[in-house]
């Protein structure tokens, strides 16, 4: 499609011949927005780099002098040593979160930014770019597939630990007294090294909670979804617990040599570090660590899940162990996690209507959930779902299988029966359908939702050529992507993809009807004239088509009663950037106010000096500031949501219309199947050969940017990443450059 064609199809005044004045104003507006975003991004980078450099510099003599000067200049201020440490270690990450809010707000309000990017890409037509975040470097090994940017981060953390250990060891050996006997020298080295390892572990702990804040403004800022960021939490968790374990082990060895192990273990002093709460914190951390190892997590997921909820006790006793001002090293990341956790609790308390339920013959369940019109998401989003009849504690993530353009008031998910929870869910649905058939009371299904979460930008729209590789139920997000592209193609909205190849591997042919959950012809009539779509299906455990192939297996449908205004809550970071920003700002200001009041009216008048007690008070202030000050904003946000729901005229009628449209889609699928069949190639008894697939693509599409998205098991991700990397090395500059990003690639 030419640039002029896109300019004609868009609905913005820029794209009509209304005059050069409108175009100039639009360009000026875009330039102003771009400048503001550049300034914010530059400032955030400066703050972040200074924060990271701090951890490298502090162990050195130069860093020690700077640290002493900083403490001397600030400890006489309002909050003393606690304030000094909070400003030095926690304030930078909070400042970045503050700046991220206007950055996302500007990006969100600039509705035509995506369109501008698409036009520029079409105009430039430049060669594929090298992207650190999406270029696969490691494809085999315990870390899975690792991109170049991720490898740089891993190396930085390893270098940081080695550097700190080296510097601290040199300091310890340099301060070793000469008059000590060998055993005393050994104990001196062990205790000091243990202290320093604990300090390094605390530095790593400062980053540990950042990746697990699902709706974090920081993750949205760098466009990394929670499902990808969770692996960073796993890596940091292993590193942090290794350092904490060595910290405790060296102390135990030293105290055993000295002969006062029990006395030191139970020691809990007012002025200084309390050993006993540290023992409790380390013991809980070890339990969490052991149950989070891959073999345990894979076979005993519930054991991992429930023991991981001990993180609250772990953090509290860590604060009791290190005291108020040392805890300030990691307080920033924990505070941002508390912000996210409280908002998730508020959102998940609301019961969400199920508009329709469908049990497909292959054992997959399709749920259509009610949502408000102002809750935005994109085709790469996912939600966490709770069914209270099955468990009040279990939340399971599912990719959204519908496009935001399918309807304002619903989203859909596909749930495959692969475990006890999903099996019980399908059983409840079937029981409900049978009860409805026999006029008996239906089995109640009560759902709550957290999210949606996911990529901030719909990067599937940024490539003219797309390859979608799925394994089993991994086709679910690709149905959303296809629907999104078809809607945009029909409505003339910005959308680059013109060539799409789907590679789908399934075990049995009974899963093939999943592809029919989208009526492509109904969404975009004559889409084959506008979009080049190829679908390659590999049925791995069947050598030939089944005898009943071509027969239509009817799905079991159920329509639970829809109550009034029971749609998903907008109390999530993606719900409204303004309210979310006010929530962060009010909670942070509340934290400062509570620290001030605590200092003025309690700590100073009553001469509170216990490190452990002050550490506990600091944690309480963090929680109270979010619950009280942030809670006020969340309450107002909730009232605003209710008011919007009331002002939406005939909301229930709109939901019913969408249900009718959904039923019509089912009725039109037969005609769609005939037109789609010509673009589908099904291979029985074989697996996809990515070497041949990517080789054919190289010859067909040439030296262009190709987006590759992979959704499936780790083995599938590894196979695709390995072939992408080998293609890049073997063909160098004369063929497409291939890149990788966890389960998303760029070619």
Short mmCIF file of N, CA and C in Angstrom, two decimals, residues 28 52 60 69 89 230 235 285 354 367 412 421 476 656 708:
data_model
loop_
_atom_site.label_atom_id
_atom_site.label_comp_id
_atom_site.label_asym_id
_atom_site.label_seq_id
_atom_site.Cartn_x
_atom_site.Cartn_y
_atom_site.Cartn_z
N UNK A 28 3.27 20.60 14.04
CA UNK A 28 3.80 21.32 15.20
C UNK A 28 3.40 20.61 16.49
N UNK A 52 22.09 3.47 39.08
CA UNK A 52 22.86 2.24 38.88
C UNK A 52 24.33 2.47 39.20
N UNK A 60 33.81 1.73 46.72
CA UNK A 60 35.16 2.26 46.56
C UNK A 60 35.45 3.35 47.59
N UNK A 69 30.01 12.29 52.94
CA UNK A 69 29.62 13.68 52.74
C UNK A 69 28.10 13.82 52.63
N UNK A 89 18.89 6.03 47.89
CA UNK A 89 18.65 4.75 47.24
C UNK A 89 17.24 4.59 46.68
N UNK A 230 8.61 -11.43 34.58
CA UNK A 230 8.65 -12.35 35.71
C UNK A 230 9.94 -13.17 35.70
N UNK A 235 15.44 -14.65 38.07
CA UNK A 235 16.91 -14.54 38.05
C UNK A 235 17.42 -13.76 39.26
N UNK A 285 13.00 -17.13 53.66
CA UNK A 285 13.52 -16.96 52.31
C UNK A 285 13.99 -18.27 51.70
N UNK A 354 -20.19 -12.87 33.24
CA UNK A 354 -19.85 -13.68 32.08
C UNK A 354 -21.00 -13.55 31.09
N UNK A 367 -14.75 -17.95 27.21
CA UNK A 367 -15.52 -17.07 28.08
C UNK A 367 -15.54 -15.67 27.48
N UNK A 412 -12.79 -11.58 25.30
CA UNK A 412 -12.92 -13.03 25.34
C UNK A 412 -11.59 -13.69 25.65
N UNK A 421 -7.61 -27.31 37.87
CA UNK A 421 -8.45 -26.11 37.94
C UNK A 421 -9.30 -25.95 36.68
N UNK A 476 -4.42 -18.65 20.72
CA UNK A 476 -5.39 -17.71 21.28
C UNK A 476 -5.04 -16.24 21.03
N UNK A 656 -26.22 -6.89 25.15
CA UNK A 656 -27.04 -7.87 24.47
C UNK A 656 -26.83 -7.83 22.96
N UNK A 708 8.08 -11.50 14.16
CA UNK A 708 7.76 -12.90 14.48
C UNK A 708 7.33 -12.97 15.93
#
